[in-house]
mmCIF file of C-alpha atoms in Angstrom:
data_model
loop_
_atom_site.group_PDB
_atom_site.id
_atom_site.type_symbol
_atom_site.label_atom_id
_atom_site.label_comp_id
_atom_site.label_asym_id
_atom_site.label_seq_id
_atom_site.Cartn_x
_atom_site.Cartn_y
_atom_site.Cartn_z
ATOM 1 C CA UNK Y 9 0.000 0.000 0.000
ATOM 2 C CA UNK Y 10 1.270 3.470 -0.814
ATOM 3 C CA UNK Y 11 2.380 5.584 2.138
ATOM 4 C CA UNK Y 12 0.447 8.629 0.947
ATOM 5 C CA UNK Y 13 -2.004 7.590 -1.797
ATOM 6 C CA UNK Y 14 -3.606 11.019 -2.082
ATOM 7 C CA UNK Y 15 -0.422 13.027 -2.431
ATOM 8 C CA UNK Y 16 0.519 14.048 -5.953
ATOM 9 C CA UNK Y 17 2.821 11.660 -7.831
ATOM 10 C CA UNK Y 18 4.406 14.678 -9.558
ATOM 11 C CA UNK Y 19 6.780 15.708 -6.763
ATOM 12 C CA UNK Y 20 10.164 13.999 -6.896
ATOM 13 C CA UNK Y 21 11.726 12.698 -3.684
ATOM 14 C CA UNK Y 22 15.250 11.583 -2.912
ATOM 15 C CA UNK Y 23 14.031 9.043 -0.333
ATOM 16 C CA UNK Y 24 10.855 7.092 0.350
ATOM 17 C CA UNK Y 25 11.291 7.169 4.114
ATOM 18 C CA UNK Y 26 8.628 8.696 6.360
ATOM 19 C CA UNK Y 27 9.968 11.257 8.808
ATOM 20 C CA UNK Y 28 8.761 11.769 12.351
ATOM 21 C CA UNK Y 29 10.705 14.696 13.788
ATOM 22 C CA UNK Y 30 14.002 16.517 13.843
ATOM 23 C CA UNK Y 31 16.291 17.381 16.714
ATOM 24 C CA UNK Y 32 19.429 19.427 16.238
ATOM 25 C CA UNK Y 33 21.336 17.976 13.315
ATOM 26 C CA UNK Y 34 19.448 14.662 13.303
ATOM 27 C CA UNK Y 35 16.309 13.713 11.420
ATOM 28 C CA UNK Y 36 14.272 10.805 12.784
ATOM 29 C CA UNK Y 37 12.092 8.401 10.832
ATOM 30 C CA UNK Y 38 8.876 6.860 12.140
ATOM 31 C CA UNK Y 39 10.794 3.776 13.266
ATOM 32 C CA UNK Y 40 12.778 6.011 15.614
ATOM 33 C CA UNK Y 41 16.047 5.788 13.704
ATOM 34 C CA UNK Y 42 18.247 8.886 13.652
ATOM 35 C CA UNK Y 43 20.032 10.218 10.559
ATOM 36 C CA UNK Y 44 22.771 12.830 10.506
ATOM 37 C CA UNK Y 45 21.085 15.430 8.296
ATOM 38 C CA UNK Y 46 23.537 16.936 5.836
ATOM 39 C CA UNK Y 47 20.740 17.597 3.336
ATOM 40 C CA UNK Y 48 18.777 20.132 5.422
ATOM 41 C CA UNK Y 49 15.763 20.174 3.119
ATOM 42 C CA UNK Y 50 18.176 21.263 0.364
ATOM 43 C CA UNK Y 51 20.026 23.951 2.355
ATOM 44 C CA UNK Y 52 16.926 25.228 4.172
ATOM 45 C CA UNK Y 53 17.330 24.203 7.826
ATOM 46 C CA UNK Y 54 20.759 25.783 8.036
ATOM 47 C CA UNK Y 55 20.643 25.841 11.855
ATOM 48 C CA UNK Y 56 19.300 22.305 12.143
ATOM 49 C CA UNK Y 57 15.962 21.179 13.491
ATOM 50 C CA UNK Y 58 14.093 22.760 16.412
ATOM 51 C CA UNK Y 59 16.790 25.337 16.943
ATOM 52 C CA UNK Y 60 15.890 26.756 20.367
ATOM 53 C CA UNK Y 61 16.262 30.430 19.499
ATOM 54 C CA UNK Y 62 14.332 30.136 16.249
ATOM 55 C CA UNK Y 63 11.626 27.986 17.810
ATOM 56 C CA UNK Y 64 11.173 30.433 20.694
ATOM 57 C CA UNK Y 65 10.854 33.350 18.267
ATOM 58 C CA UNK Y 66 8.205 31.476 16.284
ATOM 59 C CA UNK Y 67 6.158 30.648 19.398
ATOM 60 C CA UNK Y 68 6.339 34.211 20.664
ATOM 61 C CA UNK Y 69 5.211 35.687 17.351
ATOM 62 C CA UNK Y 70 2.377 33.178 16.841
ATOM 63 C CA UNK Y 71 0.742 34.505 20.006
ATOM 64 C CA UNK Y 72 0.872 38.078 18.657
ATOM 65 C CA UNK Y 73 0.166 38.089 14.923
ATOM 66 C CA UNK Y 74 0.170 35.406 12.249
ATOM 67 C CA UNK Y 75 -1.630 36.794 9.220
ATOM 68 C CA UNK Y 76 -0.234 39.001 6.456
ATOM 69 C CA UNK Y 77 -0.382 42.755 7.007
ATOM 70 C CA UNK Y 78 1.883 44.194 4.313
ATOM 71 C CA UNK Y 79 -0.982 45.588 2.237
ATOM 72 C CA UNK Y 80 -2.378 47.534 5.178
ATOM 73 C CA UNK Y 81 0.691 48.744 7.048
ATOM 74 C CA UNK Y 82 3.697 47.623 9.066
ATOM 75 C CA UNK Y 83 4.624 45.336 11.930
ATOM 76 C CA UNK Y 84 7.888 45.069 13.846
ATOM 77 C CA UNK Y 85 9.228 41.655 12.753
ATOM 78 C CA UNK Y 86 8.965 42.501 9.055
ATOM 79 C CA UNK Y 87 10.504 45.968 9.303
ATOM 80 C CA UNK Y 88 13.216 44.788 11.689
ATOM 81 C CA UNK Y 89 14.191 41.849 9.492
ATOM 82 C CA UNK Y 90 14.464 44.143 6.473
ATOM 83 C CA UNK Y 91 16.907 46.306 8.437
ATOM 84 C CA UNK Y 92 18.879 43.348 9.777
ATOM 85 C CA UNK Y 93 19.067 41.678 6.368
ATOM 86 C CA UNK Y 94 20.116 44.884 4.595
ATOM 87 C CA UNK Y 95 22.910 45.294 7.156
ATOM 88 C CA UNK Y 96 24.536 42.063 5.907
ATOM 89 C CA UNK Y 97 24.995 43.514 2.412
ATOM 90 C CA UNK Y 98 27.548 46.004 1.096
ATOM 91 C CA UNK Y 99 26.404 49.398 -0.151
ATOM 92 C CA UNK Y 100 24.301 50.283 -2.039
ATOM 93 C CA UNK Y 101 22.138 47.177 -1.398
ATOM 94 C CA UNK Y 102 19.781 48.554 1.219
ATOM 95 C CA UNK Y 103 16.170 47.813 0.227
ATOM 96 C CA UNK Y 104 14.343 44.524 0.753
ATOM 97 C CA UNK Y 105 11.154 43.136 -0.759
ATOM 98 C CA UNK Y 106 9.929 39.989 0.998
ATOM 99 C CA UNK Y 107 8.298 37.168 -0.940
ATOM 100 C CA UNK Y 108 7.678 33.456 -0.283
ATOM 101 C CA UNK Y 109 10.096 31.270 -2.245
ATOM 102 C CA UNK Y 110 13.244 31.312 -4.321
ATOM 103 C CA UNK Y 111 11.276 30.872 -7.531
ATOM 104 C CA UNK Y 112 9.091 33.830 -6.629
ATOM 105 C CA UNK Y 113 12.141 35.979 -5.930
ATOM 106 C CA UNK Y 114 13.625 35.086 -9.312
ATOM 107 C CA UNK Y 115 10.375 35.851 -11.120
ATOM 108 C CA UNK Y 116 10.184 39.193 -9.340
ATOM 109 C CA UNK Y 117 13.792 40.020 -10.164
ATOM 110 C CA UNK Y 118 13.233 39.332 -13.859
ATOM 111 C CA UNK Y 119 10.193 41.627 -13.874
ATOM 112 C CA UNK Y 120 12.236 44.176 -11.944
ATOM 113 C CA UNK Y 121 15.053 44.150 -14.504
ATOM 114 C CA UNK Y 122 12.788 44.474 -17.516
ATOM 115 C CA UNK Y 123 10.768 47.333 -16.067
ATOM 116 C CA UNK Y 124 13.694 49.319 -14.666
ATOM 117 C CA UNK Y 125 15.906 49.024 -17.754
ATOM 118 C CA UNK Y 126 13.160 49.008 -20.375
ATOM 119 C CA UNK Y 127 14.988 46.114 -22.043
ATOM 120 C CA UNK Y 128 13.573 42.608 -22.607
ATOM 121 C CA UNK Y 129 16.775 40.543 -22.895
ATOM 122 C CA UNK Y 130 17.904 38.194 -20.122
ATOM 123 C CA UNK Y 131 21.177 36.282 -20.113
ATOM 124 C CA UNK Y 132 21.414 33.183 -17.926
ATOM 125 C CA UNK Y 133 23.900 30.329 -17.755
ATOM 126 C CA UNK Y 134 23.724 26.689 -18.760
ATOM 127 C CA UNK Y 135 23.332 24.316 -15.868
ATOM 128 C CA UNK Y 136 21.658 26.946 -13.716
ATOM 129 C CA UNK Y 137 18.643 26.191 -11.559
ATOM 130 C CA UNK Y 138 16.459 29.140 -10.594
ATOM 131 C CA UNK Y 139 13.110 27.568 -9.749
ATOM 132 C CA UNK Y 140 9.928 26.023 -11.099
ATOM 133 C CA UNK Y 141 7.550 28.926 -11.723
ATOM 134 C CA UNK Y 142 7.151 30.043 -15.326
ATOM 135 C CA UNK Y 143 9.714 32.823 -15.276
ATOM 136 C CA UNK Y 144 12.182 30.834 -13.187
ATOM 137 C CA UNK Y 145 11.770 27.804 -15.446
ATOM 138 C CA UNK Y 146 12.568 30.001 -18.433
ATOM 139 C CA UNK Y 147 16.068 30.685 -17.067
ATOM 140 C CA UNK Y 148 16.674 27.146 -15.753
ATOM 141 C CA UNK Y 149 18.678 24.536 -17.683
ATOM 142 C CA UNK Y 150 20.016 22.207 -14.980
ATOM 143 C CA UNK Y 151 17.653 19.421 -16.061
ATOM 144 C CA UNK Y 152 15.836 19.128 -19.379
ATOM 145 C CA UNK Y 153 12.773 17.663 -17.640
ATOM 146 C CA UNK Y 154 12.194 20.998 -15.907
ATOM 147 C CA UNK Y 155 11.575 22.628 -19.307
ATOM 148 C CA UNK Y 156 10.081 19.796 -21.360
ATOM 149 C CA UNK Y 157 6.474 20.351 -22.341
ATOM 150 C CA UNK Y 158 6.370 23.992 -21.209
ATOM 151 C CA UNK Y 159 7.656 25.693 -24.346
ATOM 152 C CA UNK Y 160 7.343 28.382 -25.427
ATOM 153 C CA UNK Y 161 8.724 29.886 -22.252
ATOM 154 C CA UNK Y 162 9.638 33.547 -21.733
ATOM 155 C CA UNK Y 163 10.985 35.143 -24.905
ATOM 156 C CA UNK Y 164 14.226 37.051 -24.904
ATOM 157 C CA UNK Y 165 16.203 34.587 -22.740
ATOM 158 C CA UNK Y 166 19.711 33.668 -23.923
ATOM 159 C CA UNK Y 167 22.105 31.123 -22.422
ATOM 160 C CA UNK Y 168 25.869 31.226 -22.130
ATOM 161 C CA UNK Y 169 28.086 28.452 -20.730
ATOM 162 C CA UNK Y 170 28.835 28.443 -17.023
ATOM 163 C CA UNK Y 171 32.624 28.289 -16.419
ATOM 164 C CA UNK Y 172 32.978 24.656 -15.337
ATOM 165 C CA UNK Y 173 36.665 23.912 -14.918
ATOM 166 C CA UNK Y 174 36.182 20.156 -14.489
ATOM 167 C CA UNK Y 175 36.531 18.026 -16.493
ATOM 168 C CA UNK Y 176 36.940 19.906 -19.783
ATOM 169 C CA UNK Y 177 39.638 22.277 -18.535
ATOM 170 C CA UNK Y 178 41.354 19.887 -16.157
ATOM 171 C CA UNK Y 179 40.364 22.000 -13.168
ATOM 172 C CA UNK Y 180 41.881 25.204 -14.567
ATOM 173 C CA UNK Y 181 39.389 27.863 -13.455
ATOM 174 C CA UNK Y 182 40.984 30.691 -15.407
ATOM 175 C CA UNK Y 183 40.893 28.709 -18.655
ATOM 176 C CA UNK Y 184 37.230 27.893 -18.056
ATOM 177 C CA UNK Y 185 36.497 31.535 -17.285
ATOM 178 C CA UNK Y 186 38.174 32.812 -20.448
ATOM 179 C CA UNK Y 187 36.433 30.234 -22.634
ATOM 180 C CA UNK Y 188 33.005 31.047 -21.223
ATOM 181 C CA UNK Y 189 33.578 34.777 -21.558
ATOM 182 C CA UNK Y 190 34.606 34.330 -25.189
ATOM 183 C CA UNK Y 191 31.336 32.545 -25.978
ATOM 184 C CA UNK Y 192 29.363 35.154 -24.050
ATOM 185 C CA UNK Y 193 31.120 37.845 -26.073
ATOM 186 C CA UNK Y 194 30.199 36.061 -29.289
ATOM 187 C CA UNK Y 195 26.583 35.827 -28.133
ATOM 188 C CA UNK Y 196 26.487 39.575 -27.547
ATOM 189 C CA UNK Y 197 28.067 40.364 -30.908
ATOM 190 C CA UNK Y 198 26.123 37.955 -33.121
ATOM 191 C CA UNK Y 199 22.823 37.019 -31.466
ATOM 192 C CA UNK Y 200 21.597 39.708 -29.077
ATOM 193 C CA UNK Y 201 22.776 43.302 -28.764
ATOM 194 C CA UNK Y 202 23.877 44.341 -25.262
ATOM 195 C CA UNK Y 203 21.668 47.402 -25.680
ATOM 196 C CA UNK Y 204 18.600 45.141 -25.517
ATOM 197 C CA UNK Y 205 19.756 43.114 -22.488
ATOM 198 C CA UNK Y 206 18.218 44.096 -19.156
ATOM 199 C CA UNK Y 207 19.744 41.474 -16.882
ATOM 200 C CA UNK Y 208 22.529 38.958 -16.439
ATOM 201 C CA UNK Y 209 21.448 36.298 -13.956
ATOM 202 C CA UNK Y 210 23.946 33.947 -12.326
ATOM 203 C CA UNK Y 211 24.394 31.637 -9.364
ATOM 204 C CA UNK Y 212 27.780 32.562 -7.831
ATOM 205 C CA UNK Y 213 28.011 28.859 -7.003
ATOM 206 C CA UNK Y 214 26.158 26.630 -9.428
ATOM 207 C CA UNK Y 215 23.658 24.665 -7.333
ATOM 208 C CA UNK Y 216 21.582 21.886 -8.872
ATOM 209 C CA UNK Y 217 23.910 21.967 -11.864
ATOM 210 C CA UNK Y 218 26.801 20.466 -9.900
ATOM 211 C CA UNK Y 219 28.048 22.662 -7.021
ATOM 212 C CA UNK Y 220 30.565 24.599 -9.085
ATOM 213 C CA UNK Y 221 31.908 27.928 -7.780
ATOM 214 C CA UNK Y 222 32.213 30.589 -10.478
ATOM 215 C CA UNK Y 223 35.809 31.840 -10.699
ATOM 216 C CA UNK Y 224 36.276 35.287 -9.190
ATOM 217 C CA UNK Y 225 37.605 36.538 -12.521
ATOM 218 C CA UNK Y 226 34.405 35.467 -14.243
ATOM 219 C CA UNK Y 227 32.127 37.294 -11.821
ATOM 220 C CA UNK Y 228 34.379 40.352 -12.021
ATOM 221 C CA UNK Y 229 34.133 40.286 -15.819
ATOM 222 C CA UNK Y 230 30.338 40.052 -15.640
ATOM 223 C CA UNK Y 231 30.277 43.034 -13.292
ATOM 224 C CA UNK Y 232 32.391 45.051 -15.738
ATOM 225 C CA UNK Y 233 30.253 43.981 -18.689
ATOM 226 C CA UNK Y 234 27.062 44.948 -16.880
ATOM 227 C CA UNK Y 235 28.544 48.349 -15.997
ATOM 228 C CA UNK Y 236 29.660 48.983 -19.562
ATOM 229 C CA UNK Y 237 26.214 48.374 -21.044
ATOM 230 C CA UNK Y 238 23.810 49.432 -18.299
ATOM 231 C CA UNK Y 239 22.737 45.851 -17.566
ATOM 232 C CA UNK Y 240 21.560 44.749 -14.124
ATOM 233 C CA UNK Y 241 23.660 41.954 -12.617
ATOM 234 C CA UNK Y 242 21.419 39.605 -10.600
ATOM 235 C CA UNK Y 243 22.977 37.146 -8.156
ATOM 236 C CA UNK Y 244 20.875 34.095 -7.308
ATOM 237 C CA UNK Y 245 22.012 33.449 -3.713
ATOM 238 C CA UNK Y 246 19.013 31.256 -2.885
ATOM 239 C CA UNK Y 247 21.226 28.249 -2.105
ATOM 240 C CA UNK Y 248 24.646 29.842 -1.688
ATOM 241 C CA UNK Y 249 23.742 32.680 0.684
ATOM 242 C CA UNK Y 250 23.579 33.042 4.456
ATOM 243 C CA UNK Y 251 27.156 32.045 5.235
ATOM 244 C CA UNK Y 252 26.921 28.802 3.295
ATOM 245 C CA UNK Y 253 30.173 29.402 1.395
ATOM 246 C CA UNK Y 254 32.178 30.783 4.302
ATOM 247 C CA UNK Y 255 31.193 34.351 3.427
ATOM 248 C CA UNK Y 256 27.793 35.796 4.203
ATOM 249 C CA UNK Y 257 27.160 36.033 0.464
ATOM 250 C CA UNK Y 258 28.978 34.004 -2.166
ATOM 251 C CA UNK Y 259 29.505 37.015 -4.438
ATOM 252 C CA UNK Y 260 31.784 38.485 -1.752
ATOM 253 C CA UNK Y 261 34.475 35.951 -2.650
ATOM 254 C CA UNK Y 262 34.877 37.791 -5.962
ATOM 255 C CA UNK Y 263 34.902 41.258 -4.430
ATOM 256 C CA UNK Y 264 31.937 42.435 -6.487
ATOM 257 C CA UNK Y 265 28.521 43.890 -5.669
ATOM 258 C CA UNK Y 266 25.536 42.776 -7.787
ATOM 259 C CA UNK Y 267 22.678 45.137 -8.558
ATOM 260 C CA UNK Y 268 20.065 42.663 -7.335
ATOM 261 C CA UNK Y 269 20.330 39.654 -5.017
ATOM 262 C CA UNK Y 270 17.710 36.912 -4.649
ATOM 263 C CA UNK Y 271 17.552 35.303 -1.200
ATOM 264 C CA UNK Y 272 15.526 32.344 0.132
ATOM 265 C CA UNK Y 273 15.990 28.825 1.585
ATOM 266 C CA UNK Y 274 17.942 29.405 4.839
ATOM 267 C CA UNK Y 275 16.418 32.825 5.535
ATOM 268 C CA UNK Y 276 13.866 31.514 8.090
ATOM 269 C CA UNK Y 277 15.299 28.047 8.844
ATOM 270 C CA UNK Y 278 12.328 26.179 7.412
ATOM 271 C CA UNK Y 279 9.486 28.665 7.170
ATOM 272 C CA UNK Y 280 8.648 29.973 3.676
ATOM 273 C CA UNK Y 281 10.300 33.316 3.076
ATOM 274 C CA UNK Y 282 12.402 34.930 0.369
ATOM 275 C CA UNK Y 283 13.610 38.368 -0.604
ATOM 276 C CA UNK Y 284 14.764 40.582 -3.433
ATOM 277 C CA UNK Y 285 17.499 42.976 -2.300
ATOM 278 C CA UNK Y 286 18.755 45.981 -4.272
ATOM 279 C CA UNK Y 287 19.460 49.674 -3.829
ATOM 280 C CA UNK Y 288 16.554 51.886 -2.823
ATOM 281 C CA UNK Y 289 17.116 53.953 -5.938
ATOM 282 C CA UNK Y 290 16.469 50.940 -8.172
ATOM 283 C CA UNK Y 291 13.366 49.921 -6.260
ATOM 284 C CA UNK Y 292 12.002 53.447 -6.479
ATOM 285 C CA UNK Y 293 12.506 53.259 -10.242
ATOM 286 C CA UNK Y 294 10.636 49.937 -10.252
ATOM 287 C CA UNK Y 295 7.656 51.902 -8.948
ATOM 288 C CA UNK Y 296 5.011 51.686 -6.259
ATOM 289 C CA UNK Y 297 2.638 48.789 -6.895
ATOM 290 C CA UNK Y 298 4.842 47.355 -9.668
ATOM 291 C CA UNK Y 299 5.083 44.049 -7.815
ATOM 292 C CA UNK Y 300 3.662 42.556 -4.644
ATOM 293 C CA UNK Y 301 2.778 39.479 -2.631
ATOM 294 C CA UNK Y 302 -0.085 38.613 -0.304
ATOM 295 C CA UNK Y 303 1.869 36.298 1.960
ATOM 296 C CA UNK Y 304 5.426 37.520 1.340
ATOM 297 C CA UNK Y 305 6.975 38.671 4.606
ATOM 298 C CA UNK Y 306 4.733 36.707 6.935
ATOM 299 C CA UNK Y 307 5.322 38.024 10.484
ATOM 300 C CA UNK Y 308 6.033 34.561 11.917
ATOM 301 C CA UNK Y 309 8.554 33.772 9.188
ATOM 302 C CA UNK Y 310 10.186 37.168 9.706
ATOM 303 C CA UNK Y 311 10.445 36.581 13.466
ATOM 304 C CA UNK Y 312 12.221 33.322 12.666
ATOM 305 C CA UNK Y 313 14.432 35.201 10.212
ATOM 306 C CA UNK Y 314 15.519 37.647 12.896
ATOM 307 C CA UNK Y 315 16.511 34.745 15.135
ATOM 308 C CA UNK Y 316 18.464 33.138 12.282
ATOM 309 C CA UNK Y 317 20.508 36.285 11.580
ATOM 310 C CA UNK Y 318 21.160 36.894 15.277
ATOM 311 C CA UNK Y 319 22.364 33.307 15.709
ATOM 312 C CA UNK Y 320 24.659 33.461 12.686
ATOM 313 C CA UNK Y 321 26.230 36.693 13.969
ATOM 314 C CA UNK Y 322 26.496 35.880 17.678
ATOM 315 C CA UNK Y 323 27.777 32.312 17.229
ATOM 316 C CA UNK Y 324 30.266 33.151 14.481
ATOM 317 C CA UNK Y 325 28.699 30.713 12.045
ATOM 318 C CA UNK Y 326 30.202 32.231 8.899
ATOM 319 C CA UNK Y 327 33.639 31.502 10.342
ATOM 320 C CA UNK Y 328 32.424 28.073 11.440
ATOM 321 C CA UNK Y 329 31.363 27.329 7.867
ATOM 322 C CA UNK Y 330 34.872 28.155 6.673
ATOM 323 C CA UNK Y 331 36.586 26.044 9.310
ATOM 324 C CA UNK Y 332 34.290 23.035 9.083
ATOM 325 C CA UNK Y 333 34.357 23.276 5.287
ATOM 326 C CA UNK Y 334 38.136 22.952 5.321
ATOM 327 C CA UNK Y 335 37.837 19.855 7.507
ATOM 328 C CA UNK Y 336 35.207 18.392 5.213
ATOM 329 C CA UNK Y 337 37.319 18.951 2.102
ATOM 330 C CA UNK Y 338 40.329 17.391 3.823
ATOM 331 C CA UNK Y 339 38.353 14.317 4.865
ATOM 332 C CA UNK Y 340 36.842 13.866 1.430
ATOM 333 C CA UNK Y 341 40.270 14.313 -0.135
ATOM 334 C CA UNK Y 342 41.579 11.358 1.879
ATOM 335 C CA UNK Y 343 38.749 9.208 0.553
ATOM 336 C CA UNK Y 344 39.489 10.334 -3.023
ATOM 337 C CA UNK Y 345 43.146 9.410 -2.589
ATOM 338 C CA UNK Y 346 42.022 5.819 -2.014
ATOM 339 C CA UNK Y 347 39.215 5.663 -4.578
ATOM 340 C CA UNK Y 348 39.713 6.847 -8.147
ATOM 341 C CA UNK Y 349 35.984 6.870 -8.809
ATOM 342 C CA UNK Y 350 36.043 10.369 -7.315
ATOM 343 C CA UNK Y 351 37.126 12.732 -10.060
ATOM 344 C CA UNK Y 352 36.777 16.125 -8.424
ATOM 345 C CA UNK Y 353 36.095 17.717 -5.052
ATOM 346 C CA UNK Y 354 35.185 21.388 -5.129
ATOM 347 C CA UNK Y 355 33.316 24.046 -3.240
ATOM 348 C CA UNK Y 356 33.406 26.944 -0.846
ATOM 349 C CA UNK Y 357 32.766 26.661 2.890
ATOM 350 C CA UNK Y 358 29.980 24.193 3.558
ATOM 351 C CA UNK Y 359 28.807 23.982 -0.054
ATOM 352 C CA UNK Y 360 30.891 21.106 -1.391
ATOM 353 C CA UNK Y 361 30.446 18.857 -4.422
ATOM 354 C CA UNK Y 362 32.057 15.460 -4.976
ATOM 355 C CA UNK Y 363 31.947 14.437 -8.644
ATOM 356 C CA UNK Y 364 32.157 10.780 -9.610
ATOM 357 C CA UNK Y 365 33.658 9.508 -12.846
ATOM 358 C CA UNK Y 366 33.820 6.274 -14.759
ATOM 359 C CA UNK Y 367 37.368 7.165 -15.708
ATOM 360 C CA UNK Y 368 39.330 9.760 -13.745
ATOM 361 C CA UNK Y 369 41.681 10.281 -16.698
ATOM 362 C CA UNK Y 370 38.887 11.384 -19.048
ATOM 363 C CA UNK Y 371 36.480 12.760 -16.483
ATOM 364 C CA UNK Y 372 33.578 10.814 -17.966
ATOM 365 C CA UNK Y 373 30.755 11.360 -15.458
ATOM 366 C CA UNK Y 374 29.232 8.454 -13.569
ATOM 367 C CA UNK Y 375 25.529 9.147 -13.196
ATOM 368 C CA UNK Y 376 24.764 5.829 -11.504
ATOM 369 C CA UNK Y 377 27.147 5.512 -8.569
ATOM 370 C CA UNK Y 378 26.113 8.700 -6.712
ATOM 371 C CA UNK Y 379 22.472 7.614 -6.485
ATOM 372 C CA UNK Y 380 23.574 4.247 -5.109
ATOM 373 C CA UNK Y 381 25.959 5.950 -2.717
ATOM 374 C CA UNK Y 382 23.274 8.370 -1.528
ATOM 375 C CA UNK Y 383 21.020 5.406 -0.722
ATOM 376 C CA UNK Y 384 23.834 3.464 0.985
ATOM 377 C CA UNK Y 385 24.789 6.504 3.067
ATOM 378 C CA UNK Y 386 21.178 6.912 4.183
ATOM 379 C CA UNK Y 387 21.042 3.257 5.159
ATOM 380 C CA UNK Y 388 24.123 3.910 7.291
ATOM 381 C CA UNK Y 389 22.590 6.998 8.922
ATOM 382 C CA UNK Y 390 23.796 9.945 6.795
ATOM 383 C CA UNK Y 391 21.624 12.094 4.522
ATOM 384 C CA UNK Y 392 23.383 13.629 1.520
ATOM 385 C CA UNK Y 393 21.911 14.467 -1.885
ATOM 386 C CA UNK Y 394 22.894 14.230 -5.522
ATOM 387 C CA UNK Y 395 23.004 16.974 -8.152
ATOM 388 C CA UNK Y 396 24.442 17.572 -11.597
ATOM 389 C CA UNK Y 397 22.984 16.979 -15.053
ATOM 390 C CA UNK Y 398 23.480 13.229 -14.733
ATOM 391 C CA UNK Y 399 23.324 13.023 -10.916
ATOM 392 C CA UNK Y 400 27.092 12.603 -11.037
ATOM 393 C CA UNK Y 401 27.728 14.772 -7.968
ATOM 394 C CA UNK Y 402 27.102 14.206 -4.261
ATOM 395 C CA UNK Y 403 26.483 17.578 -2.639
ATOM 396 C CA UNK Y 404 27.325 18.366 0.949
ATOM 397 C CA UNK Y 405 25.255 21.054 2.693
ATOM 398 C CA UNK Y 406 25.691 20.492 6.445
ATOM 399 C CA UNK Y 407 24.135 22.892 8.965
ATOM 400 C CA UNK Y 408 26.100 26.093 9.451
ATOM 401 C CA UNK Y 409 26.608 25.227 13.116
ATOM 402 C CA UNK Y 410 27.853 21.714 12.403
ATOM 403 C CA UNK Y 411 30.630 20.516 14.713
ATOM 404 C CA UNK Y 412 34.008 19.046 13.848
ATOM 405 C CA UNK Y 413 32.894 15.750 15.399
ATOM 406 C CA UNK Y 414 29.824 15.633 13.157
ATOM 407 C CA UNK Y 415 31.896 16.354 10.058
ATOM 408 C CA UNK Y 416 34.252 13.513 10.991
ATOM 409 C CA UNK Y 417 31.319 11.182 11.625
ATOM 410 C CA UNK Y 418 29.756 12.003 8.265
ATOM 411 C CA UNK Y 419 33.001 11.546 6.344
ATOM 412 C CA UNK Y 420 33.549 8.161 7.982
ATOM 413 C CA UNK Y 421 30.038 6.971 7.096
ATOM 414 C CA UNK Y 422 30.431 8.232 3.542
ATOM 415 C CA UNK Y 423 33.805 6.569 3.053
ATOM 416 C CA UNK Y 424 32.566 3.233 4.366
ATOM 417 C CA UNK Y 425 29.435 3.409 2.218
ATOM 418 C CA UNK Y 426 31.519 4.097 -0.893
ATOM 419 C CA UNK Y 427 33.955 1.293 -0.098
ATOM 420 C CA UNK Y 428 30.996 -1.078 0.215
ATOM 421 C CA UNK Y 429 29.815 -0.444 -3.333
ATOM 422 C CA UNK Y 430 31.626 -2.740 -5.777
ATOM 423 C CA UNK Y 431 32.981 -1.428 -9.037
ATOM 424 C CA UNK Y 432 30.887 -2.170 -12.108
#
């Protein structure tokens, strides 16, 4: 008998287990078994489950006000979170519009760019994932199934290659950056004029497409290109933001400032909330009533968001992500030294991808082993997820407050699970 016969069969799931509750960094199934949760609802529960400060903030706010009030005025949690969130960004990013999901933030940002610039063109990058709504699907290419059957999508969207150093460039980030920029330049000189492009949209770390950090030189070149032609540079930080990469925002690694940043996932540690962040000047040009949301900026979600930001700051979790990420990369590197099925280990902070190959010399991706390894790791008590066009990558997204002991435990489970899978 099906576990949930009335739930839609459309939603994909990594596991068929039924979950009971979460506690700290462990997720428990209905049989009472605990799993070290390094999946976090795909980078959502960045402070783990039932975090005491977040939970207390939620309970306190529920007793005061739950329903949406944005259309009729203001309330403290929403205004205070806007101020606290804006304070994490460099100038001139100082204005926040709250929405509900990453997809919704992307859709809003695309509308924003077209209206503010008066230009229809949008440049996105191959392998990017930006969401499932119509606009977000139009700029998503991480999986063909996400687009199949929905054409025609938004017009005026053009794709350039993301600078993926492995395997084509042997891990040489600068070579990958130069090659991608050359193709982007050709696109702008032969297919679409820069004068008709309103936005360049990029994930500073490619998410669903394989956990690939964009080289700093590439992001810097995009910033210069956008400046030269009056194009808005939009950073999709839905998965890479909130200290995940060892900086509060992944774009900071490149020393640039985007015009627009899309935020979601970890913002409220499990409650639905997202945001579009830009300068006030740009949002004033967007215009009053140009966009909106009934539920965006729910007071309970914003109360949780305040607790999340306070915890990240007071417990030094951005620094913790850097330190624990180094330990994770070191541990995974030791496994790779003993198993040549691992072709590449890459990432920033606690956003790490392990790519599997059929042949390390050629870099031919193995799209079968990671799914088997994900299942074997779960059976052994560790939750990690796959990503990449062929599911050739295992992605690691531990909680930001993960401990060194938990990282060591996870690496040991992972290594033993991999060793237990025979070669084809």
